Structure formats: C-alpha cells, structure tokens
Short mmCIF file of C-alpha atoms in Angstrom, two decimals:
data_model
loop_
_atom_site.label_atom_id
_atom_site.label_comp_id
_atom_site.label_asym_id
_atom_site.label_seq_id
_atom_site.Cartn_x
_atom_site.Cartn_y
_atom_site.Cartn_z
CA UNK A 1 9.97 27.05 -1.23
CA UNK A 2 13.51 26.60 0.08
CA UNK A 3 14.49 24.68 -3.06
CA UNK A 4 13.64 27.60 -5.34
CA UNK A 5 16.19 30.05 -6.75
CA UNK A 6 15.50 33.54 -8.14
CA UNK A 7 17.14 32.38 -11.39
CA UNK A 8 14.81 29.38 -11.86
CA UNK A 9 12.51 29.55 -14.87
CA UNK A 10 8.81 28.65 -14.63
CA UNK A 11 9.29 25.04 -15.73
CA UNK A 12 12.00 24.45 -13.13
CA UNK A 13 9.94 26.12 -10.40
CA UNK A 14 6.94 23.96 -11.24
CA UNK A 15 9.00 20.76 -11.23
CA UNK A 16 10.70 21.60 -7.95
CA UNK A 17 7.38 22.30 -6.27
CA UNK A 18 5.93 19.04 -7.60
CA UNK A 19 8.94 17.04 -6.39
CA UNK A 20 8.88 18.52 -2.89
CA UNK A 21 5.10 18.12 -2.69
CA UNK A 22 5.37 14.44 -3.64
CA UNK A 23 8.09 13.97 -1.02
CA UNK A 24 5.94 15.50 1.72
CA UNK A 25 2.93 13.44 0.64
CA UNK A 26 4.91 10.18 0.79
CA UNK A 27 6.53 11.08 4.11
CA UNK A 28 3.22 11.88 5.81
CA UNK A 29 1.46 8.80 4.41
CA UNK A 30 4.25 6.57 5.70
CA UNK A 31 4.06 8.13 9.16
CA UNK A 32 0.30 7.72 9.35
CA UNK A 33 0.60 4.09 8.22
CA UNK A 34 3.05 3.44 11.08
CA UNK A 35 1.01 5.17 13.80
CA UNK A 36 3.36 8.18 13.89
CA UNK A 37 2.28 11.71 14.68
CA UNK A 38 2.44 14.42 12.03
CA UNK A 39 1.91 17.41 14.30
CA UNK A 40 4.17 20.47 13.99
CA UNK A 41 5.87 19.80 17.32
CA UNK A 42 6.78 16.29 16.21
CA UNK A 43 8.09 17.13 12.75
CA UNK A 44 9.54 20.64 13.00
CA UNK A 45 13.18 19.68 13.57
CA UNK A 46 13.28 17.01 10.83
CA UNK A 47 11.61 19.41 8.41
CA UNK A 48 14.09 22.15 9.29
CA UNK A 49 16.97 19.83 8.36
CA UNK A 50 15.34 18.96 5.04
CA UNK A 51 14.67 22.61 4.22
CA UNK A 52 18.31 23.38 5.01
CA UNK A 53 19.63 20.54 2.86
CA UNK A 54 17.54 21.33 -0.24
CA UNK A 55 17.94 25.11 -0.14
CA UNK A 56 18.48 26.45 -3.69
CA UNK A 57 19.55 23.06 -4.97
CA UNK A 58 19.39 22.32 -8.72
CA UNK A 59 16.87 19.74 -9.83
CA UNK A 60 19.19 16.69 -9.95
CA UNK A 61 20.55 17.40 -6.46
CA UNK A 62 17.06 18.08 -5.09
CA UNK A 63 15.86 14.76 -6.45
CA UNK A 64 18.80 12.83 -4.99
CA UNK A 65 18.55 14.40 -1.53
CA UNK A 66 14.84 13.71 -1.17
CA UNK A 67 15.05 10.16 -2.58
CA UNK A 68 17.95 9.38 -0.25
CA UNK A 69 15.89 10.69 2.65
CA UNK A 70 12.98 8.39 1.77
CA UNK A 71 15.26 5.41 1.17
CA UNK A 72 16.89 5.96 4.56
CA UNK A 73 13.57 5.69 6.41
CA UNK A 74 13.39 2.83 8.88
CA UNK A 75 9.63 2.63 8.35
CA UNK A 76 7.61 2.38 5.18
CA UNK A 77 4.37 0.55 4.31
CA UNK A 78 5.97 -2.90 4.66
CA UNK A 79 6.98 -2.21 8.27
CA UNK A 80 3.40 -2.33 9.56
CA UNK A 81 1.10 -5.17 8.56
CA UNK A 82 -1.43 -4.32 11.27
CA UNK A 83 -2.58 -0.80 10.51
CA UNK A 84 -6.01 -0.34 12.05
CA UNK A 85 -8.45 2.39 12.94
CA UNK A 86 -8.75 3.61 16.51
CA UNK A 87 -10.22 6.63 18.24
CA UNK A 88 -7.24 8.91 17.62
CA UNK A 89 -6.54 8.14 13.95
CA UNK A 90 -10.02 7.80 12.44
CA UNK A 91 -9.71 10.89 10.26
CA UNK A 92 -6.22 9.89 9.14
CA UNK A 93 -7.50 6.45 8.13
CA UNK A 94 -10.37 8.04 6.23
CA UNK A 95 -7.87 10.25 4.38
CA UNK A 96 -5.73 7.25 3.44
CA UNK A 97 -8.77 5.28 2.27
CA UNK A 98 -10.04 8.27 0.28
CA UNK A 99 -6.68 8.63 -1.48
CA UNK A 100 -6.46 4.91 -2.24
CA UNK A 101 -10.06 4.73 -3.49
CA UNK A 102 -9.58 7.79 -5.68
CA UNK A 103 -6.28 6.38 -7.00
CA UNK A 104 -7.70 3.07 -8.23
CA UNK A 105 -10.70 4.85 -9.76
CA UNK A 106 -8.60 7.37 -11.67
CA UNK A 107 -6.17 4.70 -12.81
CA UNK A 108 -9.16 2.68 -14.03
CA UNK A 109 -10.31 5.57 -16.21
CA UNK A 110 -12.93 7.07 -13.92
CA UNK A 111 -13.16 10.69 -12.85
CA UNK A 112 -11.70 11.83 -9.55
CA UNK A 113 -14.11 11.93 -6.62
CA UNK A 114 -11.58 12.68 -3.89
CA UNK A 115 -13.21 15.95 -2.88
CA UNK A 116 -16.50 14.10 -2.45
CA UNK A 117 -14.85 11.48 -0.24
CA UNK A 118 -13.39 14.03 2.18
CA UNK A 119 -16.16 16.67 2.13
CA UNK A 120 -18.08 17.44 5.30
CA UNK A 121 -21.83 17.90 5.70
CA UNK A 122 -24.90 15.71 5.68
CA UNK A 123 -23.72 13.76 2.62
CA UNK A 124 -20.26 13.08 4.03
CA UNK A 125 -18.44 9.76 3.80
CA UNK A 126 -17.44 7.70 6.82
CA UNK A 127 -15.18 4.77 7.57
CA UNK A 128 -17.24 1.60 7.17
CA UNK A 129 -16.36 -1.71 8.80
CA UNK A 130 -16.95 -4.64 6.47
CA UNK A 131 -17.68 -6.76 9.54
CA UNK A 132 -20.55 -5.51 11.67
CA UNK A 133 -19.80 -5.19 15.37
CA UNK A 134 -21.14 -8.64 16.26
CA UNK A 135 -18.56 -10.91 17.85
CA UNK A 136 -21.10 -13.75 18.09
CA UNK A 137 -21.12 -14.07 14.28
CA UNK A 138 -17.38 -14.86 14.23
CA UNK A 139 -16.88 -17.18 17.19
CA UNK A 140 -15.88 -19.99 14.84
CA UNK A 141 -12.66 -18.03 14.13
CA UNK A 142 -12.15 -15.95 17.28
CA UNK A 143 -12.31 -17.26 20.82
CA UNK A 144 -11.89 -13.82 22.41
CA UNK A 145 -13.77 -10.64 21.53
CA UNK A 146 -10.64 -8.50 21.77
CA UNK A 147 -9.00 -10.55 18.99
CA UNK A 148 -12.13 -10.08 16.88
CA UNK A 149 -12.11 -6.31 17.47
CA UNK A 150 -8.42 -6.10 16.56
CA UNK A 151 -9.02 -7.78 13.20
CA UNK A 152 -12.29 -5.94 12.55
CA UNK A 153 -10.53 -2.57 12.86
CA UNK A 154 -7.66 -3.36 10.48
CA UNK A 155 -7.55 -1.29 7.32
CA UNK A 156 -8.14 -4.34 5.13
CA UNK A 157 -11.58 -4.64 6.70
CA UNK A 158 -12.50 -1.01 6.05
CA UNK A 159 -14.07 1.07 3.28
CA UNK A 160 -15.28 4.63 2.92
CA UNK A 161 -19.00 4.89 2.23
CA UNK A 162 -21.69 7.56 2.52
CA UNK A 163 -22.97 8.17 6.05
CA UNK A 164 -26.45 7.19 4.85
CA UNK A 165 -25.14 3.75 3.82
CA UNK A 166 -23.61 3.19 7.24
CA UNK A 167 -26.84 4.15 8.94
CA UNK A 168 -28.89 1.74 6.83
CA UNK A 169 -26.68 -1.30 6.25
CA UNK A 170 -23.63 -1.32 8.53
CA UNK A 171 -25.20 -3.73 11.04
CA UNK A 172 -26.09 -6.37 8.44
CA UNK A 173 -24.06 -9.56 7.92
CA UNK A 174 -21.49 -9.30 5.13
CA UNK A 175 -23.46 -11.49 2.72
CA UNK A 176 -26.46 -9.16 3.06
CA UNK A 177 -24.37 -5.99 2.54
CA UNK A 178 -22.48 -7.36 -0.47
CA UNK A 179 -25.30 -6.66 -2.95
CA UNK A 180 -25.31 -3.00 -1.90
CA UNK A 181 -21.55 -2.60 -2.33
CA UNK A 182 -21.86 -2.92 -6.11
CA UNK A 183 -23.48 0.53 -6.22
CA UNK A 184 -20.67 2.22 -4.30
CA UNK A 185 -17.10 3.29 -5.06
CA UNK A 186 -14.66 0.98 -6.82
CA UNK A 187 -12.89 -0.20 -3.67
CA UNK A 188 -16.24 -1.35 -2.28
CA UNK A 189 -17.41 -2.74 -5.63
CA UNK A 190 -14.30 -4.90 -5.84
CA UNK A 191 -15.78 -7.18 -3.19
CA UNK A 192 -18.58 -8.14 -5.59
CA UNK A 193 -18.24 -10.59 -8.55
CA UNK A 194 -19.88 -8.14 -10.98
CA UNK A 195 -16.95 -5.74 -10.58
CA UNK A 196 -14.86 -8.13 -12.65
CA UNK A 197 -17.26 -8.26 -15.61
CA UNK A 198 -17.38 -5.62 -18.38
CA UNK A 199 -15.00 -3.38 -16.45
CA UNK A 200 -11.99 -3.14 -18.82
CA UNK A 201 -10.34 -0.08 -17.27
CA UNK A 202 -10.24 -1.64 -13.82
CA UNK A 203 -9.08 -5.02 -15.15
CA UNK A 204 -6.27 -3.41 -17.16
CA UNK A 205 -5.14 -1.42 -14.12
CA UNK A 206 -4.97 -4.37 -11.71
CA UNK A 207 -3.19 -6.50 -14.31
CA UNK A 208 -0.62 -3.79 -15.03
CA UNK A 209 0.10 -3.20 -11.34
CA UNK A 210 -0.10 -6.90 -10.38
CA UNK A 211 -2.71 -6.15 -7.72
CA UNK A 212 -4.40 -9.24 -6.33
CA UNK A 213 -7.97 -7.95 -6.34
CA UNK A 214 -10.64 -10.63 -6.13
CA UNK A 215 -14.28 -10.81 -5.15
CA UNK A 216 -15.37 -12.30 -1.84
CA UNK A 217 -18.68 -14.14 -1.58
CA UNK A 218 -17.96 -14.48 2.11
CA UNK A 219 -15.60 -12.42 4.24
CA UNK A 220 -13.80 -14.38 6.92
CA UNK A 221 -10.48 -13.85 8.67
CA UNK A 222 -8.47 -15.12 5.70
CA UNK A 223 -10.28 -12.70 3.36
CA UNK A 224 -9.59 -9.75 5.63
CA UNK A 225 -5.91 -10.67 5.81
CA UNK A 226 -5.78 -10.82 1.99
CA UNK A 227 -7.37 -7.35 1.73
CA UNK A 228 -4.87 -6.04 4.29
CA UNK A 229 -2.02 -7.10 2.01
CA UNK A 230 -3.83 -5.70 -1.03
CA UNK A 231 -4.28 -2.30 0.60
CA UNK A 232 -0.61 -2.26 1.58
CA UNK A 233 0.37 -2.94 -2.04
CA UNK A 234 -1.90 -0.13 -3.27
CA UNK A 235 -0.26 2.23 -0.77
CA UNK A 236 3.23 1.21 -1.91
CA UNK A 237 2.31 2.05 -5.51
CA UNK A 238 0.47 5.28 -4.74
CA UNK A 239 3.16 6.61 -2.39
CA UNK A 240 6.19 5.20 -4.17
CA UNK A 241 9.40 7.28 -4.19
CA UNK A 242 9.32 6.80 -7.97
CA UNK A 243 6.74 9.59 -7.99
CA UNK A 244 9.59 12.04 -7.58
CA UNK A 245 11.03 10.91 -10.91
CA UNK A 246 7.59 11.17 -12.52
CA UNK A 247 7.14 14.72 -11.26
CA UNK A 248 10.60 15.72 -12.50
CA UNK A 249 9.75 14.45 -15.97
CA UNK A 250 6.26 15.98 -16.17
#
C-alpha cells in the first residue's frame, strides 16, 4: 500500500498493486529456493526499507526501484542447484511444486488447479519422491546411502500427487509407477511417453519457452539431474523480474 497515492486513479492503483505483489512473490520464491527464512523477524527490516523507498512513487519509478532491488540480489534460482526437501521446508517445497505444476498446466491451455494442489483434508496432495526409499535399488550408482538420500530429496526428483497415490504406489520401483503417472498432473505426466503425443498445448508451450522436457523410461541419477535443471528453468520463467513489466502493461 505504501506505493499508492490519494490522487491515483483505479487503473494506476491496480497496476501498482500488481507490480508490488509480483515483486513480493519473486522475492519469497527466491528465498525459499535458497534455503532462506521468510519469517517476519527475518524480513521486517528489509521490507521496511522497500516500503520507505517506494512510498507514493509514480509507476515508472516504482518499477525501476523494485527491478533494481531484484537485480541486486546475490541469490536467485541459478545460485542453488541443489534445492531439496527436508523436515523444515516440506510445505515450502510443496508450495513451489504446486505453483510450477499449475504454471505449466495453465500455459498449456488447461484450467488452474492450484487451489486443489494446496488444499487440506483427506484428498490433499503431498510431496512424492520419484525414487522410493530403497537404497538397495540404486547401489550401482551410489556407494553410500547418504549420497542416495541427498539426491532422492532434490526437487528434480519430486512431484505433488494425491495422498491416496502416495499410499498406494510410492514404494514401487519407478518403472512400475510410471504407468500411473500418466493419469496425474502435467508435471507427473511429463515423465511418460504418451504426454508428448496429441498434446498440442503442452508441446507449443515447451517449444516457446525452450524447456527441455522429455519422457524417462527409466529414472537414474542422470535423469534426476536433468529434471533438477528443468525445474530450475521453470522457476526462472515463472518468477522472472519481467513479470513486473507484464503487470504494468496489463
């Protein structure tokens, strides 16, 4: 609200709110990606300075201040190639995965299901590991279980799926689970070859954005590393500072 002026008309007010909202969204997503806290006590001083700097600024100045702030960040999505889920950030990872899944579905011409992905209750979604928790299945690539667990927990090896799916199939080998992924959300479907047939909206989207989606008949360490880079690229597009320009023009 600090950017608003009593003299602003409705269009200007709407654009200012959209710009500041996009800025906050990008800032928080970057912090979560880099294992940073987003609690009030951690962010209050930095947010006070931003509120001070944008107070009653006209649209062009507001845009420049917030873009400069994002461009000055030492950390963005490229500064952490090893984002993974752990006990303290599980809900944050689920939020990121929900946003990314919803983004590729909407951009592929499907309806938004974000509220479904973050809803609570018996039909809630959970973070799903593509690799089941069986170190013995991966000893050809990992000599130590801790190394296996580190890779297994990385975001490129994760999906969001209904709790009922996790309960029924999460322990199966990847090749056995793959056939069930085709009936799930688009991020999960993209592991299956059928996702790339008669799916024009999705194919147009990944071509336009130069996203290296591909199906995986097997899912070994190299495949997980490729998905890790893919997810990072999706995040860079979804939470790009260019969104501020888009909101100003909308």
